[in-house]
CSV table of C-alpha atoms and ligand atoms in Angstrom, one decimal:
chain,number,residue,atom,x,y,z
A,19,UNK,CA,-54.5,-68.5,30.6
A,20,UNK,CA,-53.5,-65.1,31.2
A,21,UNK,CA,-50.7,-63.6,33.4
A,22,UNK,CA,-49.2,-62.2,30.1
A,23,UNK,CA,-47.6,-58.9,30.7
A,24,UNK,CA,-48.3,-58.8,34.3
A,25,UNK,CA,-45.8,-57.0,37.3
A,26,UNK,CA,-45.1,-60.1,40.0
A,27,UNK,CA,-43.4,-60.3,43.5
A,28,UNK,CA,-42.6,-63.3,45.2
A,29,UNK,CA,-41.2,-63.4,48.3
A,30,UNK,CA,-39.5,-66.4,49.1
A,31,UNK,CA,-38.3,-67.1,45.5
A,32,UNK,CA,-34.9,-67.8,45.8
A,33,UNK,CA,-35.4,-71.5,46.2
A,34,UNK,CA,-38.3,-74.0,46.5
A,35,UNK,CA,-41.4,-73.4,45.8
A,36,UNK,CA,-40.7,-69.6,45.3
A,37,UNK,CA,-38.1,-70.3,42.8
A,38,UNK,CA,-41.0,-72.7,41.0
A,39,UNK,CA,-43.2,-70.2,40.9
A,40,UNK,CA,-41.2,-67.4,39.6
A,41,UNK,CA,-40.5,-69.7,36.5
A,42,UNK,CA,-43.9,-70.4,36.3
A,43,UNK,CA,-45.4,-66.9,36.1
A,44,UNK,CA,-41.9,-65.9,33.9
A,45,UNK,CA,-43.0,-68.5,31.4
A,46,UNK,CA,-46.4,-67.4,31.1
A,47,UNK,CA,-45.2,-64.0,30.5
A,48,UNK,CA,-45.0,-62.1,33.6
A,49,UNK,CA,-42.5,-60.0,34.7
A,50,UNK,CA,-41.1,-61.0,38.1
A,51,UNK,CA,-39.1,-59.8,41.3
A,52,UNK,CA,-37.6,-62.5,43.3
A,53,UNK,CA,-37.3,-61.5,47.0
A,54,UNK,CA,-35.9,-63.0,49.5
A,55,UNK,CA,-32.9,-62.3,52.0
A,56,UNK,CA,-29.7,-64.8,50.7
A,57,UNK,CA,-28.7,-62.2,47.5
A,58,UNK,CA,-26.7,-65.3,45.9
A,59,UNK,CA,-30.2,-67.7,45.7
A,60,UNK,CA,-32.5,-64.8,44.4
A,61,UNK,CA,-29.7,-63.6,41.7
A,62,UNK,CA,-29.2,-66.7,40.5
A,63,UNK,CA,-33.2,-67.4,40.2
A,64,UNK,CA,-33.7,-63.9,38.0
A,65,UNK,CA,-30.7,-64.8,35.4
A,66,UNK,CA,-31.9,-68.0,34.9
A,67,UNK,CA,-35.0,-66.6,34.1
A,68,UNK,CA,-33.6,-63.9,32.0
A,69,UNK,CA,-31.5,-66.2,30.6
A,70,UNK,CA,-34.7,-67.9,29.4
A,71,UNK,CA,-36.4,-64.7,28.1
A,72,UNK,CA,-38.1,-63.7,30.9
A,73,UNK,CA,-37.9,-60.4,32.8
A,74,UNK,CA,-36.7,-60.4,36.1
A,75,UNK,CA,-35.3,-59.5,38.8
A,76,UNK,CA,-33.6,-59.9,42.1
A,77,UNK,CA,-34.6,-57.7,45.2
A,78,UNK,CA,-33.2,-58.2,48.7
A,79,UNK,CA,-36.1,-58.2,51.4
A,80,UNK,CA,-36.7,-59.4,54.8
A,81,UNK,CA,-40.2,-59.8,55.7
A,82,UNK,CA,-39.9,-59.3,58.9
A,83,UNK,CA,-38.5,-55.7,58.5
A,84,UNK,CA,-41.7,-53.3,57.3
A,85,UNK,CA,-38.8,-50.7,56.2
A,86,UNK,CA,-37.2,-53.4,53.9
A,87,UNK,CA,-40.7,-54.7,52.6
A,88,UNK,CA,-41.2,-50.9,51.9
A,89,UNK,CA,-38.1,-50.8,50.1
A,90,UNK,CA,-39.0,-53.9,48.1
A,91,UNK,CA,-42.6,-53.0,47.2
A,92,UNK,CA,-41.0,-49.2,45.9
A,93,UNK,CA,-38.2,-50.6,44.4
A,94,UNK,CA,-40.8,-53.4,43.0
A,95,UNK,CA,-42.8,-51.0,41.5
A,96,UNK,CA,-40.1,-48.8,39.5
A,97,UNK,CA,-39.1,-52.1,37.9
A,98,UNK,CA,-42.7,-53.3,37.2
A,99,UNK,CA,-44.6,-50.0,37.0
A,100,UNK,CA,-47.2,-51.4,38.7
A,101,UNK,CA,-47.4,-54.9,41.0
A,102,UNK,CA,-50.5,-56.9,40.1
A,103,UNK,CA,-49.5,-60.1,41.4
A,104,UNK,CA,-48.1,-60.7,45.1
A,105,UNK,CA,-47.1,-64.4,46.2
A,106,UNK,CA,-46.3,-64.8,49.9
A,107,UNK,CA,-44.6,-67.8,49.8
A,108,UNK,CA,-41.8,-66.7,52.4
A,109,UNK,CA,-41.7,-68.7,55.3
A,110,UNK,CA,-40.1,-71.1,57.5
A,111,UNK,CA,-40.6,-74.1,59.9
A,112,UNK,CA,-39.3,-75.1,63.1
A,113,UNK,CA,-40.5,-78.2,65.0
A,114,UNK,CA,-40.6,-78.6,68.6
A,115,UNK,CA,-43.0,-79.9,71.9
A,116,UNK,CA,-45.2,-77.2,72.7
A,117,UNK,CA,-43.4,-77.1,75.9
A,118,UNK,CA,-40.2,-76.6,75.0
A,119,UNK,CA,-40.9,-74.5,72.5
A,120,UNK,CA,-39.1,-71.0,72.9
A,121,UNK,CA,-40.7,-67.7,72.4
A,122,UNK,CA,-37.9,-66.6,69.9
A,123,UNK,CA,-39.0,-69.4,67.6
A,124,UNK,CA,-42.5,-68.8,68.4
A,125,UNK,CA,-42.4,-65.1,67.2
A,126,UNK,CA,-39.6,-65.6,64.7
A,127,UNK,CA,-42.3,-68.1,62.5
A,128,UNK,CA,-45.4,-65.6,63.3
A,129,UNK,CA,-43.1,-62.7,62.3
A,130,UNK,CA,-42.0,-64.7,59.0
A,131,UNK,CA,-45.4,-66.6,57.9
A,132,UNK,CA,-48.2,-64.5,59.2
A,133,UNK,CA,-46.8,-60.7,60.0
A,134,UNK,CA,-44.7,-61.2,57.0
A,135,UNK,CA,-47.8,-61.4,54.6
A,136,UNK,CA,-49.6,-59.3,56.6
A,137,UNK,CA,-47.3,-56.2,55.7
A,138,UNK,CA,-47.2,-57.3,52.1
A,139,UNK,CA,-50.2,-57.0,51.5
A,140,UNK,CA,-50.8,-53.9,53.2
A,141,UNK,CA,-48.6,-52.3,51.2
A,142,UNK,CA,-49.9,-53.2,47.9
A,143,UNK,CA,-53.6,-54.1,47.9
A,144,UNK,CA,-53.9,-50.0,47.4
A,145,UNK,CA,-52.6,-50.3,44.4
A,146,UNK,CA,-54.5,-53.2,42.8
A,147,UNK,CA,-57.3,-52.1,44.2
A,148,UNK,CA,-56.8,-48.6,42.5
A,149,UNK,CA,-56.4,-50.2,39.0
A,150,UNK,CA,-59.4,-52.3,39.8
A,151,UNK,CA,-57.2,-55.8,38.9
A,152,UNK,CA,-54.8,-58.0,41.1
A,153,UNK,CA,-54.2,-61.0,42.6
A,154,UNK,CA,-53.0,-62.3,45.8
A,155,UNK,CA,-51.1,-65.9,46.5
A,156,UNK,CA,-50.3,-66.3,50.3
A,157,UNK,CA,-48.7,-70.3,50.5
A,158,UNK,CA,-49.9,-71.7,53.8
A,159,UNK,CA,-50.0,-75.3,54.2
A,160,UNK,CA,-52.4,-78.2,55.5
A,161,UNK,CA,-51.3,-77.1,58.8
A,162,UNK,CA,-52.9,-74.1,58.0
A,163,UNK,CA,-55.8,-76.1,58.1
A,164,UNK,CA,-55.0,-78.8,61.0
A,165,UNK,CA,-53.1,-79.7,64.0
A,166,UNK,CA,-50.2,-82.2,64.4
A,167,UNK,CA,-48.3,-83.1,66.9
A,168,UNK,CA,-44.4,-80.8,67.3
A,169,UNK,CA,-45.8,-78.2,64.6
A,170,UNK,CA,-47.8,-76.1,67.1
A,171,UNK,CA,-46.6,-72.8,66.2
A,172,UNK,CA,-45.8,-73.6,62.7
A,173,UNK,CA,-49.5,-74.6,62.7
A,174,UNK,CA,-50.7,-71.5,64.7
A,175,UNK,CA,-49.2,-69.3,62.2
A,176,UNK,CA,-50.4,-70.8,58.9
A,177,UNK,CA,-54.2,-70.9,60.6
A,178,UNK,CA,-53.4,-67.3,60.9
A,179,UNK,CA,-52.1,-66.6,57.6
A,180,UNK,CA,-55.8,-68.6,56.0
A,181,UNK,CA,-57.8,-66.2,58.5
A,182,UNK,CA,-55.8,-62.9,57.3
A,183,UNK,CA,-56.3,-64.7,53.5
A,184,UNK,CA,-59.9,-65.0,53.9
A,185,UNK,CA,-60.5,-61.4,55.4
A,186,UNK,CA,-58.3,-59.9,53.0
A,187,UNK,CA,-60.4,-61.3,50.3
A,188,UNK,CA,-63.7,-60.0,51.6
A,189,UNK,CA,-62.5,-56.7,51.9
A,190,UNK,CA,-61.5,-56.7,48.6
A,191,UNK,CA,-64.0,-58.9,46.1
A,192,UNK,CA,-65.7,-56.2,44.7
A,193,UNK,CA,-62.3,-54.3,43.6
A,194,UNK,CA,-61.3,-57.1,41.0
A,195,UNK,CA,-58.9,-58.4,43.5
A,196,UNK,CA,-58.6,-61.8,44.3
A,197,UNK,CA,-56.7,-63.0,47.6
A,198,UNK,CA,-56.3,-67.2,48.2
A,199,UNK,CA,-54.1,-69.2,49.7
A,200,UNK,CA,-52.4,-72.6,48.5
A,201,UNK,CA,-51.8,-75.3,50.9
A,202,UNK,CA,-49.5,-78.0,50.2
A,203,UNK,CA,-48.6,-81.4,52.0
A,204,UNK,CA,-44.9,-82.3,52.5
A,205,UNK,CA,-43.2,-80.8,49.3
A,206,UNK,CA,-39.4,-81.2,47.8
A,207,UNK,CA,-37.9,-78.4,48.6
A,208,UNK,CA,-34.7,-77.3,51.3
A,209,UNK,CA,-37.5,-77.0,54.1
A,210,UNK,CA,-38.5,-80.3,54.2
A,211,UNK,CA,-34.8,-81.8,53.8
A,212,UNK,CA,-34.3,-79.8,57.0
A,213,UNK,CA,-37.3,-82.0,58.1
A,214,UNK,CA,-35.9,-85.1,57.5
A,215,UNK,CA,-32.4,-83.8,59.3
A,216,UNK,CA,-34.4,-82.5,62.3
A,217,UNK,CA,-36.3,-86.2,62.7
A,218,UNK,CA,-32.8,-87.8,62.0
A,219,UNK,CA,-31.5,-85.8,65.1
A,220,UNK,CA,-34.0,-86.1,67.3
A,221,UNK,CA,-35.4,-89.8,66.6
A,222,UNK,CA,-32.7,-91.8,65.5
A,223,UNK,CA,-33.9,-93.0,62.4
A,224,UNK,CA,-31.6,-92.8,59.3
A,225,UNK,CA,-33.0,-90.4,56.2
A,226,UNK,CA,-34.6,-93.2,54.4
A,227,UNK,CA,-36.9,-94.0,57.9
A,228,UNK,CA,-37.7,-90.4,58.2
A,229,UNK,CA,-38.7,-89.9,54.4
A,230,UNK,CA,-40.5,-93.0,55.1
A,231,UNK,CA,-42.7,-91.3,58.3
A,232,UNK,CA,-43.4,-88.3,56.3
A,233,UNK,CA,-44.4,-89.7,53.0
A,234,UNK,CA,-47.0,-92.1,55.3
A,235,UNK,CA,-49.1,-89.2,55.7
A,236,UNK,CA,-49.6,-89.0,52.3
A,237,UNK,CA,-52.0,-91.2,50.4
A,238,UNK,CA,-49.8,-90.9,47.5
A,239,UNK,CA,-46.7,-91.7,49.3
A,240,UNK,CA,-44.6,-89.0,47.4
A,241,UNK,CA,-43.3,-85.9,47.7
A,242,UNK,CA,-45.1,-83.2,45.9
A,243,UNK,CA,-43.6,-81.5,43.6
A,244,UNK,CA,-42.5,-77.7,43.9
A,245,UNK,CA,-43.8,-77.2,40.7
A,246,UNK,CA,-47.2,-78.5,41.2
A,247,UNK,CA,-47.4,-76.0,43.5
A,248,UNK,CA,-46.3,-73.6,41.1
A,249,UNK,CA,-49.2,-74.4,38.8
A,250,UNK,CA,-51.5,-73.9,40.8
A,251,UNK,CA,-50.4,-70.5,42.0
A,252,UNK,CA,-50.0,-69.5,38.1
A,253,UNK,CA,-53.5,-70.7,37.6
A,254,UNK,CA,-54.7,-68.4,40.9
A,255,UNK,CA,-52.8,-65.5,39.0
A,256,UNK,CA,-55.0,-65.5,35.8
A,257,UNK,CA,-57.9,-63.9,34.8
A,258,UNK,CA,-59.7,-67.3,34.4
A,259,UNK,CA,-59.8,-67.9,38.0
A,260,UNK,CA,-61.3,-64.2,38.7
A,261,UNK,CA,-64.0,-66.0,41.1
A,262,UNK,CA,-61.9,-68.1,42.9
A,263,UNK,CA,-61.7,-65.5,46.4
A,264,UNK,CA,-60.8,-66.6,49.6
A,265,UNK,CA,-59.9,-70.0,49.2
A,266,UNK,CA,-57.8,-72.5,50.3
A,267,UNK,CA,-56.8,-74.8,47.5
A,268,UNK,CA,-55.4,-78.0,48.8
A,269,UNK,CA,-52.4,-79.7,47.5
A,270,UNK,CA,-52.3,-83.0,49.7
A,271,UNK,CA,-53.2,-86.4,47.7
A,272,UNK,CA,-56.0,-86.4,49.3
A,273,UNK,CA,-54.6,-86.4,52.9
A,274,UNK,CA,-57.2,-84.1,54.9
A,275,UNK,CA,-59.9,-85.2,53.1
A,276,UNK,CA,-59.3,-88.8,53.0
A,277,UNK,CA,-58.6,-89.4,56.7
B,7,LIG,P1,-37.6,-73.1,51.6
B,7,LIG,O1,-36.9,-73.1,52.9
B,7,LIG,O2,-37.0,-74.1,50.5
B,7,LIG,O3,-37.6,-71.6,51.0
B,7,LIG,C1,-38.1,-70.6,51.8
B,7,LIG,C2,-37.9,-69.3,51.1
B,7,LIG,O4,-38.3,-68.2,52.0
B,7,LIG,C3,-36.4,-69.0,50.8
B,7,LIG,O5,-36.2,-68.3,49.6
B,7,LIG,C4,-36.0,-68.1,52.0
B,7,LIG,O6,-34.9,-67.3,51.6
B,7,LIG,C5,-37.3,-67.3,52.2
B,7,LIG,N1,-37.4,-66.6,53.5
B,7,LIG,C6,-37.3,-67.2,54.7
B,7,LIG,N2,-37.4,-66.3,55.7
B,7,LIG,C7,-37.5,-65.1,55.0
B,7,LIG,C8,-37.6,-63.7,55.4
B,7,LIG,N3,-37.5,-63.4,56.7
B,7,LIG,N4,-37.7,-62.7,54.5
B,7,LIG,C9,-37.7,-63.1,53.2
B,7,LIG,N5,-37.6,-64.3,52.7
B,7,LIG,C10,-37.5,-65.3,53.6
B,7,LIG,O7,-39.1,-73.4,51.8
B,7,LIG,P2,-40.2,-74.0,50.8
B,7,LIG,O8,-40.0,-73.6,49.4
B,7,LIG,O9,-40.4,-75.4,51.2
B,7,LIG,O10,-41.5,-73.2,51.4
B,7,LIG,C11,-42.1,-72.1,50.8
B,7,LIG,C12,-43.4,-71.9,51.5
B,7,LIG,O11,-44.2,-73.0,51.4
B,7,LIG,C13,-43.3,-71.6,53.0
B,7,LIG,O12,-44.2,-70.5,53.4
B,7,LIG,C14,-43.7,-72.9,53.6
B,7,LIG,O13,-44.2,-72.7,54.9
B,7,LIG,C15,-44.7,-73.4,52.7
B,7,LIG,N6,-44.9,-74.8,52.7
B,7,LIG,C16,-43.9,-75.7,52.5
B,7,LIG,C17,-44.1,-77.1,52.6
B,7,LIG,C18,-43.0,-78.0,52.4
B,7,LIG,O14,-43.2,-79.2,52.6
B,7,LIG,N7,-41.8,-77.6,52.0
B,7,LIG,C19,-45.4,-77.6,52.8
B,7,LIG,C20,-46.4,-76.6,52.9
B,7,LIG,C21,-46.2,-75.3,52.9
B,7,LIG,P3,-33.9,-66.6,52.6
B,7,LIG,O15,-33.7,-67.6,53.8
B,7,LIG,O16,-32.7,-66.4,51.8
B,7,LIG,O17,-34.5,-65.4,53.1
């Protein structure tokens, strides 16, 4: 497979499935930038990598500010020379009944997930369309692909994020750019311990309950893996998977497609 030599930017990589997948691409060769906003996470994710032999590193960024994406994407590119590789995995989760859902945290996930990717990609698809190569990562999730109940605008903003995916792809096919999104179930990561917290709080149950109530909706009854994830974004990155465009690869046991 090969990602060998190739400029990354993940966003998001300063813990979770970001942090996974800048080790992936690192250990396949790639030269990363780990962005995201909390400067302690993101250092410490580029000198481990460094520290393994990679090249990396660590570039404060806020999505949600398009002078600070700016910033990252120039400051990206002095490091890189060029950025063939862009993983919006950035993003965050906040669970609530529709009707009492605010409008900040509305906005604030649309800002983050959708708007968020949106800008990064706009500001370097020029590029790898110019050089005729480049690949695109966007990590959505199966609510990206279906409803549930307390994830409405979680939900509305990852279906968002597979629509801007799939035009995004179509625009660019014939350009040797590839744009696809990856959409996990419940993963191991900081997010989905806030899940468990937040279903603690408002339910009553104790942890083990409320690991219990996620992990029945999938058919595996696990937790996936941040690094499975990771694979599967590496294996998006490579040349091999030049004709996979404007999908939405599903990382669930089996969960939509089995109930
Ligand atoms: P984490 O909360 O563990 O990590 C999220 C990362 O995004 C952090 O590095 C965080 O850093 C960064 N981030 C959040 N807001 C911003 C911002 N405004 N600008 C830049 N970076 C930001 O989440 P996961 O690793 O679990 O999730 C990664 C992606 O995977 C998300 O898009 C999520 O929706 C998706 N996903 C997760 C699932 C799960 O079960 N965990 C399931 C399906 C999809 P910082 O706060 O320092 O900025």
């Amino acid at each position: 497979m090969t990602v060998q030599g190739r400029g990354a930017v993940v966003t998001g990589g300063g813990r979770g499935i970001g942090a996974a997948t800048a080790e992936a691409l690192s250990n396949q060769g790639t030269r990363v930038v780990v962005a995201a906003r909390t400067s302690a996470e993101i250092d410490s994710v580029a000198e481990a990598l460094r520290g393994n032999g990679g090249e990396a590193w660590a570039i404060c960024c806020d999505v949600t500010d398009p002078e600070s994406i700016e910033s990252l994407i120039n400051q990206s590119i002095e490091r890189l020379g060029r950025i063939d590789i862009l993983v919006n995995n950035a993003g965050i989760a906040t669970a609530a009944p529709l009707v009492k859902m605010s409008l900040s945290t509305w906005t604030q996930m649309w800002a983050v997930n959708t708007t968020g990717s949106f800008l990064c990609m706009r500001a370097t698809l020029p590029q790898m369309v110019e050089h005729g190569w480049g690949r695109v990562v966007n990590v959505a999730s199966i609510a990206g692909l279906r409803g549930a109940a307390y994830i409405s605008g979680y939900a509305a903003s990852k279906h968002a994020q597979i629509g801007l995916t799939r035009s995004a792809a179509a625009e660019v096919a014939s350009a040797g750019v590839t744009v696809n999104a990856v959409c996990p179930g419940y993963v191991d990561t900081p997010m989905t311990d806030a899940t468990i917290a937040n279903i603690t709080d408002k339910t009553g149950m104790n942890e083990e309950e409320a690991l219990n109530a996620i992990l029945a909706t999938s058919p595996q009854h696990r937790l996936i893996t941040s690094e499975e994830v990771a694979a599967s974004i590496a294996f998006l990155c490579t040349d091999e998977a030049r004709s996979i465009n404007g999908q939405t690869i599903v990382l669930d046991g089996g969960a939509i497609s089995t109930h």
